[in-house]
């Protein structure tokens, strides 16, 4: 496979610990992993070995790229089965998990997922809106999975709750190749009035991970 140089060193992928009912969701997770490998991009993710998390992490690991999984200790019995993939970094809670993944990543991509995936996605979008980071945020909209979410966000823009500038934080595409290409081309913009927050000023981002398990 011919490698393509990327502006990103590592991308954070949010996704479900379930595989979903459609084979296309599983195929998209594998294709995203292969696209990261092709572009020589490492992966940071939620650390699980099941569902879409397991598929994307295994694809990246099999392609020879570094995989960093960040997982709360309480979820390890539930989301890790069998051997771990790459480096596993254990933290104390969900807040630390999200903070460490965000700190490590140069961009974010959400595959199909449930409440946890949406919560992680919306938080990094909110941080971008506040000016805490300027990292691209992408939705891999497999088979229109996120169409309803995007329609809701457009409705919020129409009703004056989200600015057009903030709406443009979200990059979406139906395939991994197209999405990563759009993220590579993304140029951040901010509203005239944004927060002066920085990573180091967000208390919950300042911590030392509890432990690391390298495999």
PDB file of C-alpha atoms in Angstrom:
ATOM      1  CA  UNK A   1       0.000   0.000   0.000  1.00  0.00           C
ATOM      2  CA  UNK A   2       1.399   3.384  -0.982  1.00  0.00           C
ATOM      3  CA  UNK A   3       1.670   5.772   1.960  1.00  0.00           C
ATOM      4  CA  UNK A   4       0.445   9.370   1.843  1.00  0.00           C
ATOM      5  CA  UNK A   5       1.962  12.072   4.050  1.00  0.00           C
ATOM      6  CA  UNK A   6      -0.461  13.697   6.486  1.00  0.00           C
ATOM      7  CA  UNK A   7      -0.483  16.901   8.529  1.00  0.00           C
ATOM      8  CA  UNK A   8      -1.706  14.796  11.467  1.00  0.00           C
ATOM      9  CA  UNK A   9       0.495  12.666  13.684  1.00  0.00           C
ATOM     10  CA  UNK A  10      -2.365  11.056  15.610  1.00  0.00           C
ATOM     11  CA  UNK A  11      -6.154  11.099  15.256  1.00  0.00           C
ATOM     12  CA  UNK A  12      -8.646  10.360  18.011  1.00  0.00           C
ATOM     13  CA  UNK A  13     -11.529   8.124  16.936  1.00  0.00           C
ATOM     14  CA  UNK A  14     -14.774   8.043  18.905  1.00  0.00           C
ATOM     15  CA  UNK A  15     -16.936   4.993  18.237  1.00  0.00           C
ATOM     16  CA  UNK A  16     -19.195   2.380  19.740  1.00  0.00           C
ATOM     17  CA  UNK A  17     -18.259  -0.591  21.867  1.00  0.00           C
ATOM     18  CA  UNK A  18     -21.017  -2.302  19.856  1.00  0.00           C
ATOM     19  CA  UNK A  19     -20.689  -3.270  16.204  1.00  0.00           C
ATOM     20  CA  UNK A  20     -24.103  -2.033  15.078  1.00  0.00           C
ATOM     21  CA  UNK A  21     -26.643  -3.961  13.032  1.00  0.00           C
ATOM     22  CA  UNK A  22     -25.290  -3.067   9.584  1.00  0.00           C
ATOM     23  CA  UNK A  23     -22.162  -4.644   8.125  1.00  0.00           C
ATOM     24  CA  UNK A  24     -21.421  -1.246   6.560  1.00  0.00           C
ATOM     25  CA  UNK A  25     -20.620   0.205  10.008  1.00  0.00           C
ATOM     26  CA  UNK A  26     -18.068  -2.510  10.644  1.00  0.00           C
ATOM     27  CA  UNK A  27     -16.610  -2.141   7.162  1.00  0.00           C
ATOM     28  CA  UNK A  28     -16.298   1.620   7.681  1.00  0.00           C
ATOM     29  CA  UNK A  29     -14.345   1.102  10.912  1.00  0.00           C
ATOM     30  CA  UNK A  30     -11.859  -1.159   9.131  1.00  0.00           C
ATOM     31  CA  UNK A  31     -11.585   1.211   6.166  1.00  0.00           C
ATOM     32  CA  UNK A  32     -10.916   4.146   8.496  1.00  0.00           C
ATOM     33  CA  UNK A  33      -8.142   2.165  10.153  1.00  0.00           C
ATOM     34  CA  UNK A  34      -6.607   1.381   6.767  1.00  0.00           C
ATOM     35  CA  UNK A  35      -6.864   5.036   5.719  1.00  0.00           C
ATOM     36  CA  UNK A  36      -4.956   6.103   8.836  1.00  0.00           C
ATOM     37  CA  UNK A  37      -2.276   3.532   8.069  1.00  0.00           C
ATOM     38  CA  UNK A  38      -2.011   4.722   4.465  1.00  0.00           C
ATOM     39  CA  UNK A  39      -1.481   8.284   5.662  1.00  0.00           C
ATOM     40  CA  UNK A  40       0.951   7.218   8.416  1.00  0.00           C
ATOM     41  CA  UNK A  41      -1.352   8.443  11.176  1.00  0.00           C
ATOM     42  CA  UNK A  42      -1.378   6.864  14.646  1.00  0.00           C
ATOM     43  CA  UNK A  43      -4.580   6.198  16.585  1.00  0.00           C
ATOM     44  CA  UNK A  44      -5.861   7.207  20.004  1.00  0.00           C
ATOM     45  CA  UNK A  45      -9.225   5.763  21.032  1.00  0.00           C
ATOM     46  CA  UNK A  46     -11.267   4.518  23.970  1.00  0.00           C
ATOM     47  CA  UNK A  47      -9.163   1.413  24.558  1.00  0.00           C
ATOM     48  CA  UNK A  48     -11.784  -1.298  24.043  1.00  0.00           C
ATOM     49  CA  UNK A  49     -11.265  -4.474  22.032  1.00  0.00           C
ATOM     50  CA  UNK A  50     -14.955  -4.997  21.246  1.00  0.00           C
ATOM     51  CA  UNK A  51     -17.343  -3.488  18.708  1.00  0.00           C
ATOM     52  CA  UNK A  52     -16.224  -0.784  16.301  1.00  0.00           C
ATOM     53  CA  UNK A  53     -13.468   0.175  18.738  1.00  0.00           C
ATOM     54  CA  UNK A  54     -11.911  -3.244  18.355  1.00  0.00           C
ATOM     55  CA  UNK A  55     -12.186  -3.194  14.565  1.00  0.00           C
ATOM     56  CA  UNK A  56     -10.581   0.207  13.979  1.00  0.00           C
ATOM     57  CA  UNK A  57      -7.803  -0.365  16.510  1.00  0.00           C
ATOM     58  CA  UNK A  58      -6.937  -3.795  15.111  1.00  0.00           C
ATOM     59  CA  UNK A  59      -6.795  -2.412  11.561  1.00  0.00           C
ATOM     60  CA  UNK A  60      -4.406   0.356  12.598  1.00  0.00           C
ATOM     61  CA  UNK A  61      -2.275  -2.028  14.668  1.00  0.00           C
ATOM     62  CA  UNK A  62      -2.135  -4.610  11.867  1.00  0.00           C
ATOM     63  CA  UNK A  63      -0.944  -1.845   9.533  1.00  0.00           C
ATOM     64  CA  UNK A  64       2.043  -1.116  11.745  1.00  0.00           C
ATOM     65  CA  UNK A  65       0.925   2.201  13.273  1.00  0.00           C
ATOM     66  CA  UNK A  66       0.921   3.006  16.981  1.00  0.00           C
ATOM     67  CA  UNK A  67      -2.341   2.505  18.855  1.00  0.00           C
ATOM     68  CA  UNK A  68      -3.012   4.256  22.169  1.00  0.00           C
ATOM     69  CA  UNK A  69      -6.099   3.134  24.049  1.00  0.00           C
ATOM     70  CA  UNK A  70      -7.294   5.184  27.015  1.00  0.00           C
ATOM     71  CA  UNK A  71      -9.769   3.453  29.294  1.00  0.00           C
ATOM     72  CA  UNK A  72     -11.125   3.858  32.831  1.00  0.00           C
ATOM     73  CA  UNK A  73     -10.210   0.950  35.087  1.00  0.00           C
ATOM     74  CA  UNK A  74     -13.866   0.221  35.821  1.00  0.00           C
ATOM     75  CA  UNK A  75     -14.593  -0.394  32.126  1.00  0.00           C
ATOM     76  CA  UNK A  76     -11.653  -2.702  31.441  1.00  0.00           C
ATOM     77  CA  UNK A  77     -13.544  -5.950  32.229  1.00  0.00           C
ATOM     78  CA  UNK A  78     -16.458  -4.825  30.042  1.00  0.00           C
ATOM     79  CA  UNK A  79     -14.678  -3.341  27.017  1.00  0.00           C
ATOM     80  CA  UNK A  80     -11.482  -5.415  26.833  1.00  0.00           C
ATOM     81  CA  UNK A  81     -11.711  -9.094  25.931  1.00  0.00           C
ATOM     82  CA  UNK A  82      -8.707 -11.259  25.165  1.00  0.00           C
ATOM     83  CA  UNK A  83      -5.422  -9.558  24.346  1.00  0.00           C
ATOM     84  CA  UNK A  84      -5.125  -5.781  24.314  1.00  0.00           C
ATOM     85  CA  UNK A  85      -4.144  -3.898  21.147  1.00  0.00           C
ATOM     86  CA  UNK A  86      -1.134  -1.593  21.250  1.00  0.00           C
ATOM     87  CA  UNK A  87      -0.597   0.577  24.327  1.00  0.00           C
ATOM     88  CA  UNK A  88      -3.334   0.701  26.940  1.00  0.00           C
ATOM     89  CA  UNK A  89      -3.375   3.667  29.321  1.00  0.00           C
ATOM     90  CA  UNK A  90      -5.589   3.150  32.386  1.00  0.00           C
ATOM     91  CA  UNK A  91      -7.182   6.224  33.984  1.00  0.00           C
ATOM     92  CA  UNK A  92      -9.508   6.715  36.939  1.00  0.00           C
ATOM     93  CA  UNK A  93     -12.689   7.969  35.266  1.00  0.00           C
ATOM     94  CA  UNK A  94     -14.455   9.074  32.082  1.00  0.00           C
ATOM     95  CA  UNK A  95     -13.386  12.701  32.429  1.00  0.00           C
ATOM     96  CA  UNK A  96      -9.723  11.721  32.429  1.00  0.00           C
ATOM     97  CA  UNK A  97     -10.304   9.372  29.519  1.00  0.00           C
ATOM     98  CA  UNK A  98     -11.745  12.141  27.336  1.00  0.00           C
ATOM     99  CA  UNK A  99      -9.145  14.668  28.420  1.00  0.00           C
ATOM    100  CA  UNK A 100      -6.211  12.386  27.650  1.00  0.00           C
ATOM    101  CA  UNK A 101      -7.583  11.357  24.262  1.00  0.00           C
ATOM    102  CA  UNK A 102      -8.150  15.006  23.363  1.00  0.00           C
ATOM    103  CA  UNK A 103      -4.701  16.035  24.529  1.00  0.00           C
ATOM    104  CA  UNK A 104      -3.000  13.326  22.481  1.00  0.00           C
ATOM    105  CA  UNK A 105      -4.879  13.940  19.206  1.00  0.00           C
ATOM    106  CA  UNK A 106      -4.369  16.346  16.301  1.00  0.00           C
ATOM    107  CA  UNK A 107      -7.918  15.758  15.012  1.00  0.00           C
ATOM    108  CA  UNK A 108     -11.102  13.885  15.915  1.00  0.00           C
ATOM    109  CA  UNK A 109     -13.322  11.485  13.980  1.00  0.00           C
ATOM    110  CA  UNK A 110     -16.622   9.966  15.128  1.00  0.00           C
ATOM    111  CA  UNK A 111     -17.743   6.658  13.683  1.00  0.00           C
ATOM    112  CA  UNK A 112     -21.311   5.493  14.368  1.00  0.00           C
ATOM    113  CA  UNK A 113     -21.940   5.011  18.075  1.00  0.00           C
ATOM    114  CA  UNK A 114     -24.340   5.640  20.927  1.00  0.00           C
ATOM    115  CA  UNK A 115     -24.593   8.019  23.873  1.00  0.00           C
ATOM    116  CA  UNK A 116     -20.906   7.807  24.762  1.00  0.00           C
ATOM    117  CA  UNK A 117     -19.769   8.568  21.231  1.00  0.00           C
ATOM    118  CA  UNK A 118     -22.157  11.517  20.969  1.00  0.00           C
ATOM    119  CA  UNK A 119     -21.079  12.901  24.336  1.00  0.00           C
ATOM    120  CA  UNK A 120     -17.397  12.739  23.392  1.00  0.00           C
ATOM    121  CA  UNK A 121     -18.084  14.262  19.984  1.00  0.00           C
ATOM    122  CA  UNK A 122     -20.178  17.164  21.272  1.00  0.00           C
ATOM    123  CA  UNK A 123     -17.649  17.984  23.966  1.00  0.00           C
ATOM    124  CA  UNK A 124     -14.760  18.428  21.523  1.00  0.00           C
ATOM    125  CA  UNK A 125     -17.053  20.476  19.265  1.00  0.00           C
ATOM    126  CA  UNK A 126     -17.911  22.690  22.237  1.00  0.00           C
ATOM    127  CA  UNK A 127     -14.222  23.054  23.121  1.00  0.00           C
ATOM    128  CA  UNK A 128     -13.539  24.134  19.527  1.00  0.00           C
ATOM    129  CA  UNK A 129     -16.370  26.674  19.722  1.00  0.00           C
ATOM    130  CA  UNK A 130     -14.857  28.095  22.936  1.00  0.00           C
ATOM    131  CA  UNK A 131     -11.416  28.339  21.359  1.00  0.00           C
ATOM    132  CA  UNK A 132      -9.856  25.746  23.669  1.00  0.00           C
ATOM    133  CA  UNK A 133      -8.501  23.920  20.628  1.00  0.00           C
ATOM    134  CA  UNK A 134      -8.344  24.412  16.857  1.00  0.00           C
ATOM    135  CA  UNK A 135      -8.299  20.749  15.899  1.00  0.00           C
ATOM    136  CA  UNK A 136     -10.557  19.476  13.091  1.00  0.00           C
ATOM    137  CA  UNK A 137     -13.644  17.449  14.040  1.00  0.00           C
ATOM    138  CA  UNK A 138     -15.093  14.945  11.565  1.00  0.00           C
ATOM    139  CA  UNK A 139     -18.218  12.795  11.323  1.00  0.00           C
ATOM    140  CA  UNK A 140     -17.933   9.590   9.326  1.00  0.00           C
ATOM    141  CA  UNK A 141     -21.556   9.592   8.191  1.00  0.00           C
ATOM    142  CA  UNK A 142     -21.862   5.943   7.177  1.00  0.00           C
ATOM    143  CA  UNK A 143     -25.101   5.235   5.290  1.00  0.00           C
ATOM    144  CA  UNK A 144     -26.509   8.531   6.559  1.00  0.00           C
ATOM    145  CA  UNK A 145     -26.218   7.447  10.205  1.00  0.00           C
ATOM    146  CA  UNK A 146     -25.671  11.038  11.362  1.00  0.00           C
ATOM    147  CA  UNK A 147     -28.171  12.711   9.027  1.00  0.00           C
ATOM    148  CA  UNK A 148     -30.665  13.301  11.837  1.00  0.00           C
ATOM    149  CA  UNK A 149     -27.978  14.797  14.090  1.00  0.00           C
ATOM    150  CA  UNK A 150     -26.829  17.142  11.332  1.00  0.00           C
ATOM    151  CA  UNK A 151     -30.434  18.158  10.667  1.00  0.00           C
ATOM    152  CA  UNK A 152     -30.885  18.946  14.355  1.00  0.00           C
ATOM    153  CA  UNK A 153     -27.731  21.075  14.352  1.00  0.00           C
ATOM    154  CA  UNK A 154     -28.926  22.927  11.252  1.00  0.00           C
ATOM    155  CA  UNK A 155     -32.248  23.529  13.046  1.00  0.00           C
ATOM    156  CA  UNK A 156     -30.329  24.975  16.018  1.00  0.00           C
ATOM    157  CA  UNK A 157     -28.547  27.332  13.603  1.00  0.00           C
ATOM    158  CA  UNK A 158     -31.875  28.402  12.083  1.00  0.00           C
ATOM    159  CA  UNK A 159     -33.300  29.055  15.544  1.00  0.00           C
ATOM    160  CA  UNK A 160     -30.296  31.106  16.674  1.00  0.00           C
ATOM    161  CA  UNK A 161     -28.754  28.689  19.186  1.00  0.00           C
ATOM    162  CA  UNK A 162     -25.666  27.792  17.121  1.00  0.00           C
ATOM    163  CA  UNK A 163     -23.794  30.308  14.989  1.00  0.00           C
ATOM    164  CA  UNK A 164     -23.019  29.570  11.329  1.00  0.00           C
ATOM    165  CA  UNK A 165     -19.331  29.738  12.218  1.00  0.00           C
ATOM    166  CA  UNK A 166     -19.753  27.125  14.940  1.00  0.00           C
ATOM    167  CA  UNK A 167     -21.749  24.941  12.542  1.00  0.00           C
ATOM    168  CA  UNK A 168     -18.750  24.842  10.234  1.00  0.00           C
ATOM    169  CA  UNK A 169     -16.637  23.233  12.970  1.00  0.00           C
ATOM    170  CA  UNK A 170     -18.194  19.908  11.957  1.00  0.00           C
ATOM    171  CA  UNK A 171     -16.810  18.216   8.855  1.00  0.00           C
ATOM    172  CA  UNK A 172     -18.792  15.254   7.545  1.00  0.00           C
ATOM    173  CA  UNK A 173     -18.366  12.752   4.725  1.00  0.00           C
ATOM    174  CA  UNK A 174     -19.694   9.274   3.851  1.00  0.00           C
ATOM    175  CA  UNK A 175     -16.307   7.567   3.402  1.00  0.00           C
ATOM    176  CA  UNK A 176     -13.080   7.484   5.381  1.00  0.00           C
ATOM    177  CA  UNK A 177     -10.946   8.590   2.452  1.00  0.00           C
ATOM    178  CA  UNK A 178     -13.131  11.602   1.711  1.00  0.00           C
ATOM    179  CA  UNK A 179     -13.430  12.582   5.373  1.00  0.00           C
ATOM    180  CA  UNK A 180      -9.719  12.469   6.133  1.00  0.00           C
ATOM    181  CA  UNK A 181      -9.007  14.476   2.979  1.00  0.00           C
ATOM    182  CA  UNK A 182     -11.489  17.147   4.104  1.00  0.00           C
ATOM    183  CA  UNK A 183      -9.951  17.229   7.582  1.00  0.00           C
ATOM    184  CA  UNK A 184      -6.521  17.714   6.023  1.00  0.00           C
ATOM    185  CA  UNK A 185      -7.887  20.768   4.183  1.00  0.00           C
ATOM    186  CA  UNK A 186      -9.835  22.174   7.148  1.00  0.00           C
ATOM    187  CA  UNK A 187      -8.996  25.727   8.245  1.00  0.00           C
ATOM    188  CA  UNK A 188     -10.467  26.692  11.642  1.00  0.00           C
ATOM    189  CA  UNK A 189     -12.395  29.907  12.115  1.00  0.00           C
ATOM    190  CA  UNK A 190     -13.805  31.481  15.254  1.00  0.00           C
ATOM    191  CA  UNK A 191     -16.604  33.829  16.172  1.00  0.00           C
ATOM    192  CA  UNK A 192     -15.553  37.409  16.954  1.00  0.00           C
ATOM    193  CA  UNK A 193     -16.038  36.773  20.670  1.00  0.00           C
ATOM    194  CA  UNK A 194     -14.521  33.516  21.890  1.00  0.00           C
ATOM    195  CA  UNK A 195     -13.187  32.300  25.161  1.00  0.00           C
ATOM    196  CA  UNK A 196      -9.488  32.731  25.895  1.00  0.00           C
ATOM    197  CA  UNK A 197      -9.381  29.311  27.491  1.00  0.00           C
ATOM    198  CA  UNK A 198      -6.363  27.128  26.811  1.00  0.00           C
ATOM    199  CA  UNK A 199      -5.752  23.446  27.426  1.00  0.00           C
ATOM    200  CA  UNK A 200      -3.676  24.079  30.553  1.00  0.00           C
ATOM    201  CA  UNK A 201      -6.428  26.237  32.052  1.00  0.00           C
ATOM    202  CA  UNK A 202      -8.986  23.451  32.012  1.00  0.00           C
ATOM    203  CA  UNK A 203      -8.537  21.768  35.386  1.00  0.00           C
ATOM    204  CA  UNK A 204      -9.731  18.362  34.338  1.00  0.00           C
ATOM    205  CA  UNK A 205      -7.117  18.201  31.578  1.00  0.00           C
ATOM    206  CA  UNK A 206      -4.275  18.521  34.071  1.00  0.00           C
ATOM    207  CA  UNK A 207      -3.513  15.144  35.577  1.00  0.00           C
ATOM    208  CA  UNK A 208      -1.113  12.223  35.487  1.00  0.00           C
ATOM    209  CA  UNK A 209      -2.526   8.966  34.087  1.00  0.00           C
ATOM    210  CA  UNK A 210      -2.749   6.231  36.672  1.00  0.00           C
ATOM    211  CA  UNK A 211      -0.837   3.599  34.757  1.00  0.00           C
ATOM    212  CA  UNK A 212       0.256   2.410  31.358  1.00  0.00           C
ATOM    213  CA  UNK A 213       0.199  -1.115  30.026  1.00  0.00           C
ATOM    214  CA  UNK A 214       2.324  -1.562  26.904  1.00  0.00           C
ATOM    215  CA  UNK A 215       1.890  -4.629  24.749  1.00  0.00           C
TER     216      UNK A 215
END
